[in-house]
CSV table of C-alpha atoms and ligand atoms in Angstrom, one decimal:
chain,number,residue,atom,x,y,z
A,320,MET,CA,53.9,-61.9,32.3
A,321,ARG,CA,53.1,-65.8,32.9
A,322,ASP,CA,56.7,-66.9,33.9
A,323,ARG,CA,56.6,-68.0,37.4
A,324,ARG,CA,60.1,-67.7,38.3
A,325,ARG,CA,60.1,-63.9,38.1
A,326,PRO,CA,59.9,-62.6,41.8
A,327,LEU,CA,56.5,-61.0,42.7
A,328,LEU,CA,56.2,-57.5,44.0
A,329,LEU,CA,52.8,-57.5,46.4
A,330,LEU,CA,51.7,-53.7,46.4
A,331,THR,CA,48.5,-52.8,48.5
A,332,ASP,CA,46.6,-50.1,49.5
A,333,PHE,CA,46.1,-49.9,53.5
A,334,ASP,CA,42.2,-48.1,54.2
A,335,GLY,CA,39.6,-49.9,52.9
A,336,THR,CA,42.0,-52.6,51.1
A,337,LEU,CA,44.1,-54.3,54.0
A,338,CYS,CA,41.6,-52.8,56.7
A,339,GLU,CA,38.0,-51.7,56.9
A,340,PHE,CA,37.3,-48.2,57.1
A,341,GLN,CA,36.7,-46.4,60.7
A,342,THR,CA,34.8,-43.5,61.6
A,343,ASP,CA,37.9,-42.2,63.1
A,344,PRO,CA,41.3,-43.0,60.8
A,345,ALA,CA,43.7,-42.8,63.5
A,346,ALA,CA,41.7,-46.0,64.9
A,347,VAL,CA,43.0,-48.1,61.9
A,348,PHE,CA,45.3,-50.6,62.8
A,349,LEU,CA,46.3,-53.9,61.0
A,350,SER,CA,44.8,-57.2,62.1
A,351,ASP,CA,47.3,-59.8,63.7
A,352,PRO,CA,46.4,-62.4,61.1
A,353,CYS,CA,47.0,-59.7,58.2
A,354,ARG,CA,50.4,-59.0,59.8
A,355,THR,CA,51.6,-62.4,60.2
A,356,ALA,CA,50.7,-63.0,56.6
A,357,LEU,CA,52.5,-59.8,55.0
A,358,SER,CA,55.4,-60.2,57.3
A,359,THR,CA,55.8,-64.0,56.0
A,360,LEU,CA,55.6,-63.0,52.3
A,361,ALA,CA,58.1,-60.4,53.0
A,362,THR,CA,60.5,-62.8,54.1
A,363,ARG,CA,59.9,-65.6,51.0
A,364,ARG,CA,62.0,-66.0,48.0
A,365,GLY,CA,61.5,-64.1,45.1
A,366,LEU,CA,58.7,-61.9,47.0
A,367,SER,CA,58.8,-58.3,48.0
A,368,VAL,CA,55.9,-56.6,49.9
A,369,GLY,CA,54.9,-53.0,49.6
A,370,VAL,CA,52.0,-50.7,51.2
A,371,VAL,CA,51.0,-47.6,49.2
A,372,SER,CA,48.6,-45.4,50.9
A,373,GLY,CA,47.7,-41.8,51.4
A,374,ARG,CA,48.4,-41.6,54.7
A,375,ARG,CA,52.4,-40.7,55.8
A,376,ALA,CA,54.8,-43.5,55.6
A,377,ALA,CA,55.7,-43.3,59.0
A,378,ASP,CA,52.3,-43.7,60.0
A,379,ILE,CA,51.7,-46.8,58.0
A,380,ARG,CA,55.0,-48.5,59.4
A,381,ARG,CA,53.3,-47.6,62.9
A,382,ARG,CA,49.8,-49.0,61.9
A,383,THR,CA,51.3,-52.5,60.4
A,384,THR,CA,54.2,-53.4,62.3
A,385,LEU,CA,55.1,-55.6,59.7
A,386,ASP,CA,58.9,-57.8,59.9
A,387,GLY,CA,60.9,-58.3,56.8
A,388,PRO,CA,62.1,-55.8,54.0
A,389,ILE,CA,58.9,-53.8,53.3
A,390,TYR,CA,58.5,-51.2,50.8
A,391,TYR,CA,56.4,-47.8,53.0
A,392,ALA,CA,55.0,-45.6,50.3
A,393,GLY,CA,53.1,-42.3,52.0
A,394,LEU,CA,51.3,-39.4,50.5
A,395,HIS,CA,50.4,-41.5,47.3
A,396,GLY,CA,53.8,-42.2,46.8
A,397,MET,CA,55.3,-38.8,47.3
A,398,GLU,CA,57.5,-40.0,49.7
A,399,ILE,CA,58.8,-43.9,49.7
A,400,ASP,CA,60.9,-45.8,52.6
A,401,GLY,CA,62.3,-48.7,50.8
A,402,PRO,CA,64.5,-51.7,52.8
A,403,ASP,CA,67.5,-49.7,51.5
A,404,ALA,CA,66.5,-46.9,49.7
A,405,ARG,CA,64.4,-43.9,50.3
A,406,PHE,CA,62.8,-41.4,47.8
A,407,GLU,CA,60.8,-37.9,48.3
A,408,VAL,CA,59.1,-35.9,45.5
A,409,PRO,CA,61.6,-32.6,44.9
A,410,HIS,CA,60.2,-29.4,46.5
A,411,LEU,CA,57.8,-31.0,48.3
A,412,ALA,CA,58.6,-29.6,51.9
A,413,ALA,CA,58.7,-26.1,50.2
A,414,ARG,CA,54.5,-26.0,49.8
A,415,ARG,CA,54.5,-27.1,53.5
A,416,ASP,CA,53.7,-23.5,54.7
A,417,LEU,CA,51.4,-22.5,52.0
A,418,LEU,CA,49.4,-26.0,53.0
A,419,ALA,CA,49.2,-25.1,56.8
A,420,GLU,CA,48.0,-21.7,56.4
A,421,LEU,CA,45.1,-22.6,54.4
A,422,ALA,CA,44.5,-25.8,56.6
A,423,ARG,CA,44.0,-23.3,59.5
A,424,SER,CA,41.2,-21.4,57.7
A,425,ILE,CA,39.9,-24.6,56.7
A,426,THR,CA,39.9,-26.3,60.4
A,427,ALA,CA,38.4,-23.2,61.7
A,428,ALA,CA,35.6,-23.3,59.0
A,429,VAL,CA,34.7,-26.8,59.4
A,430,ALA,CA,35.1,-27.0,63.6
A,431,PRO,CA,31.4,-26.0,64.2
A,432,LEU,CA,30.3,-29.0,62.0
A,433,PRO,CA,30.2,-32.5,63.8
A,434,GLY,CA,31.7,-35.3,61.9
A,435,ALA,CA,33.7,-33.2,59.4
A,436,PHE,CA,37.5,-32.4,60.6
A,437,LEU,CA,40.5,-31.8,58.4
A,438,GLU,CA,43.3,-34.7,59.1
A,439,ASN,CA,47.1,-33.5,59.2
A,440,LYS,CA,49.0,-35.6,57.1
A,441,GLU,CA,52.2,-32.9,57.8
A,442,LEU,CA,52.8,-32.4,53.6
A,443,SER,CA,49.0,-33.1,52.7
A,444,TRP,CA,45.6,-32.1,54.3
A,445,ALA,CA,42.1,-34.0,54.1
A,446,LEU,CA,39.0,-33.3,54.8
A,447,HIS,CA,36.6,-35.9,55.9
A,448,VAL,CA,33.3,-35.8,55.7
A,449,ARG,CA,32.1,-39.9,56.3
A,450,ALA,CA,30.9,-39.2,59.5
A,451,ALA,CA,28.9,-35.6,59.1
A,452,SER,CA,25.2,-35.7,58.5
A,453,ALA,CA,24.3,-34.5,54.9
A,454,ALA,CA,23.9,-31.0,55.6
A,455,ASP,CA,26.9,-30.4,57.5
A,456,ARG,CA,28.9,-32.5,54.9
A,457,GLN,CA,27.5,-29.6,52.3
A,458,ARG,CA,28.4,-26.8,54.5
A,459,ALA,CA,32.1,-28.3,54.9
A,460,GLU,CA,32.5,-29.0,51.4
A,461,HIS,CA,31.3,-25.4,50.4
A,462,ALA,CA,33.9,-24.0,52.9
A,463,PHE,CA,36.5,-26.2,51.5
A,464,TRP,CA,35.5,-25.4,48.5
A,465,SER,CA,35.8,-21.3,48.5
A,466,LEU,CA,39.0,-21.6,50.8
A,467,ALA,CA,40.7,-23.7,48.6
A,468,THR,CA,40.1,-23.0,44.8
A,469,PRO,CA,42.3,-19.9,44.8
A,470,ALA,CA,45.2,-22.3,45.1
A,471,LEU,CA,43.7,-24.9,43.2
A,472,ASP,CA,43.1,-22.4,40.4
A,473,ALA,CA,46.8,-20.9,40.8
A,474,GLY,CA,48.2,-24.6,40.2
A,475,THR,CA,50.0,-24.1,43.7
A,476,LEU,CA,47.9,-27.2,45.2
A,477,ARG,CA,46.0,-29.8,43.4
A,478,LEU,CA,43.0,-32.0,45.2
A,479,GLN,CA,42.8,-35.7,45.5
A,480,ARG,CA,39.2,-36.9,46.2
A,481,GLY,CA,38.7,-40.2,47.5
A,482,GLU,CA,35.4,-42.0,49.1
A,483,CYS,CA,33.9,-38.7,51.5
A,484,VAL,CA,37.8,-37.2,51.6
A,485,PHE,CA,39.1,-34.0,49.8
A,486,GLU,CA,42.9,-34.2,50.1
A,487,LEU,CA,45.0,-31.0,49.4
A,488,LEU,CA,48.4,-31.8,48.2
A,489,PRO,CA,51.3,-29.8,46.6
A,490,ASP,CA,50.7,-29.9,42.7
A,491,ILE,CA,53.5,-32.2,41.7
A,492,ALA,CA,52.8,-34.6,39.3
A,493,TRP,CA,53.0,-37.9,41.5
A,494,HIS,CA,50.6,-40.4,42.0
A,495,LYS,CA,50.3,-44.1,42.9
A,496,GLY,CA,51.5,-45.2,39.5
A,497,ASP,CA,54.7,-43.2,39.9
A,498,ALA,CA,54.9,-44.7,43.1
A,499,VAL,CA,54.3,-48.4,41.8
A,500,ARG,CA,57.0,-47.7,39.0
A,501,TRP,CA,59.6,-46.3,41.6
A,502,ILE,CA,59.4,-49.5,43.8
A,503,GLU,CA,59.3,-52.1,40.8
A,504,ALA,CA,62.4,-50.1,39.5
A,505,ASP,CA,64.3,-50.5,43.1
A,506,ALA,CA,62.7,-54.3,43.9
A,507,THR,CA,64.0,-55.1,40.5
A,508,ARG,CA,67.6,-53.5,41.5
A,509,ARG,CA,67.3,-55.1,45.1
A,510,LEU,CA,66.3,-58.8,43.7
A,511,GLY,CA,68.4,-58.9,40.6
A,512,SER,CA,65.5,-59.8,38.5
A,513,VAL,CA,62.6,-58.2,37.0
A,514,VAL,CA,59.8,-58.2,39.1
A,515,ARG,CA,55.8,-59.1,38.2
A,516,PRO,CA,53.7,-56.7,40.2
A,517,ILE,CA,50.5,-57.1,42.0
A,518,TYR,CA,48.6,-54.5,43.2
A,519,LEU,CA,45.3,-54.4,45.7
A,520,GLY,CA,43.6,-51.0,46.4
A,521,ASP,CA,40.0,-49.9,47.0
A,522,ASP,CA,40.1,-46.1,46.0
A,523,ARG,CA,40.0,-44.3,42.9
A,524,THR,CA,43.4,-43.0,43.8
A,525,ASP,CA,44.4,-46.7,43.0
A,526,GLU,CA,43.5,-46.5,39.5
A,527,HIS,CA,46.6,-45.0,38.7
A,528,ALA,CA,48.7,-48.0,39.9
A,529,PHE,CA,46.3,-50.6,38.4
A,530,ASP,CA,46.9,-48.4,34.9
A,531,ALA,CA,51.0,-48.8,35.9
A,532,VAL,CA,50.9,-52.5,36.6
A,533,GLY,CA,48.3,-53.1,33.5
A,534,THR,CA,48.6,-56.4,31.9
A,535,ARG,CA,52.3,-57.0,33.1
A,536,GLY,CA,51.1,-57.9,36.6
A,537,ILE,CA,47.9,-58.7,38.7
A,538,THR,CA,45.6,-55.8,39.4
A,539,ILE,CA,42.6,-56.6,42.2
A,540,VAL,CA,40.2,-54.0,43.4
A,541,VAL,CA,38.5,-54.3,46.5
A,542,GLY,CA,34.9,-53.3,46.9
A,543,ARG,CA,32.2,-52.7,44.5
A,544,ARG,CA,33.4,-49.4,42.6
A,545,PRO,CA,33.6,-49.8,38.7
A,546,SER,CA,37.5,-50.2,38.0
A,547,GLN,CA,40.0,-50.8,35.4
A,548,ALA,CA,41.4,-53.8,37.5
A,549,ALA,CA,41.2,-57.4,36.2
A,550,HIS,CA,40.1,-59.0,39.7
A,551,ARG,CA,37.5,-58.1,42.3
A,552,LEU,CA,37.6,-59.0,46.0
A,553,LYS,CA,34.7,-58.1,48.0
A,554,ASP,CA,36.3,-56.7,51.1
A,555,PRO,CA,39.3,-56.3,53.6
A,556,ALA,CA,38.2,-59.8,55.1
A,557,ALA,CA,38.6,-61.2,51.5
A,558,VAL,CA,42.2,-59.8,51.1
A,559,GLU,CA,42.9,-61.2,54.3
A,560,ARG,CA,42.1,-64.4,53.3
A,561,LEU,CA,43.9,-64.2,49.9
A,562,LEU,CA,47.4,-63.2,52.1
A,563,ILE,CA,46.9,-66.0,54.6
A,564,ARG,CA,46.8,-68.4,51.7
A,565,LEU,CA,49.6,-66.7,49.6
A,566,ALA,CA,51.6,-67.4,52.7
A,567,ALA,CA,50.9,-70.5,53.2
A,568,VAL,CA,51.1,-72.0,49.2
A,569,THR,CA,55.1,-70.1,49.1
A,570,GLN,CA,57.9,-71.5,49.7
A,571,PRO,CA,60.0,-70.2,52.7
A,572,ARG,CA,63.4,-68.5,51.6
B,394,LIG,MG1,42.1,-47.0,50.2
């Protein structure tokens, strides 16, 4: 683990880690200094870079516009767009119709509640209540539970809880930790050498990734949330400073 010659695989979450949260998730884009640092790192010898998010992989690509060989892992890693390989969890698309039908009902139920809305991630749906009043938040959550519980109980769908986010996904056993393992294996294949993973994340869904990395690499939680990560950074601004420093000290290819 201390071997400095081993290639590094730098994986990071997006929202709350690379970027501050915004009331409107559509308004979140990577800052220019962060983009430059990550793009620089992606082209360094012995370094691979990836972004792992609950968003769609294509959405992350659009919001980061990074240069170089990058891994984009969307939907908590259920779809991964690598530099020369792709992955999608089997049977993922088959659950689409059921989710879409349920989403229509939840959308109608939360429509009268300001600040609560359902985000369409195409293969998953996320109820956001961050911007709602306490009363509306409660109403939105009540509607969500009464509509989603049958599918959750039946095991057709599962729930991924984030900070003020309730996300419904196909009940397929796959999370950010599995995504980390897939990317590690693919990066090892590409680079011809076992990689040492570094993972940065702020959300409880990132704990799966911290668990997958364990003591084989470096784990960094962002923010104050209790975490199994070995290290901690205060906020996305601190992450940005770290990436800029890393880009400055690593060797050009
Ligand atoms: Mg996050």
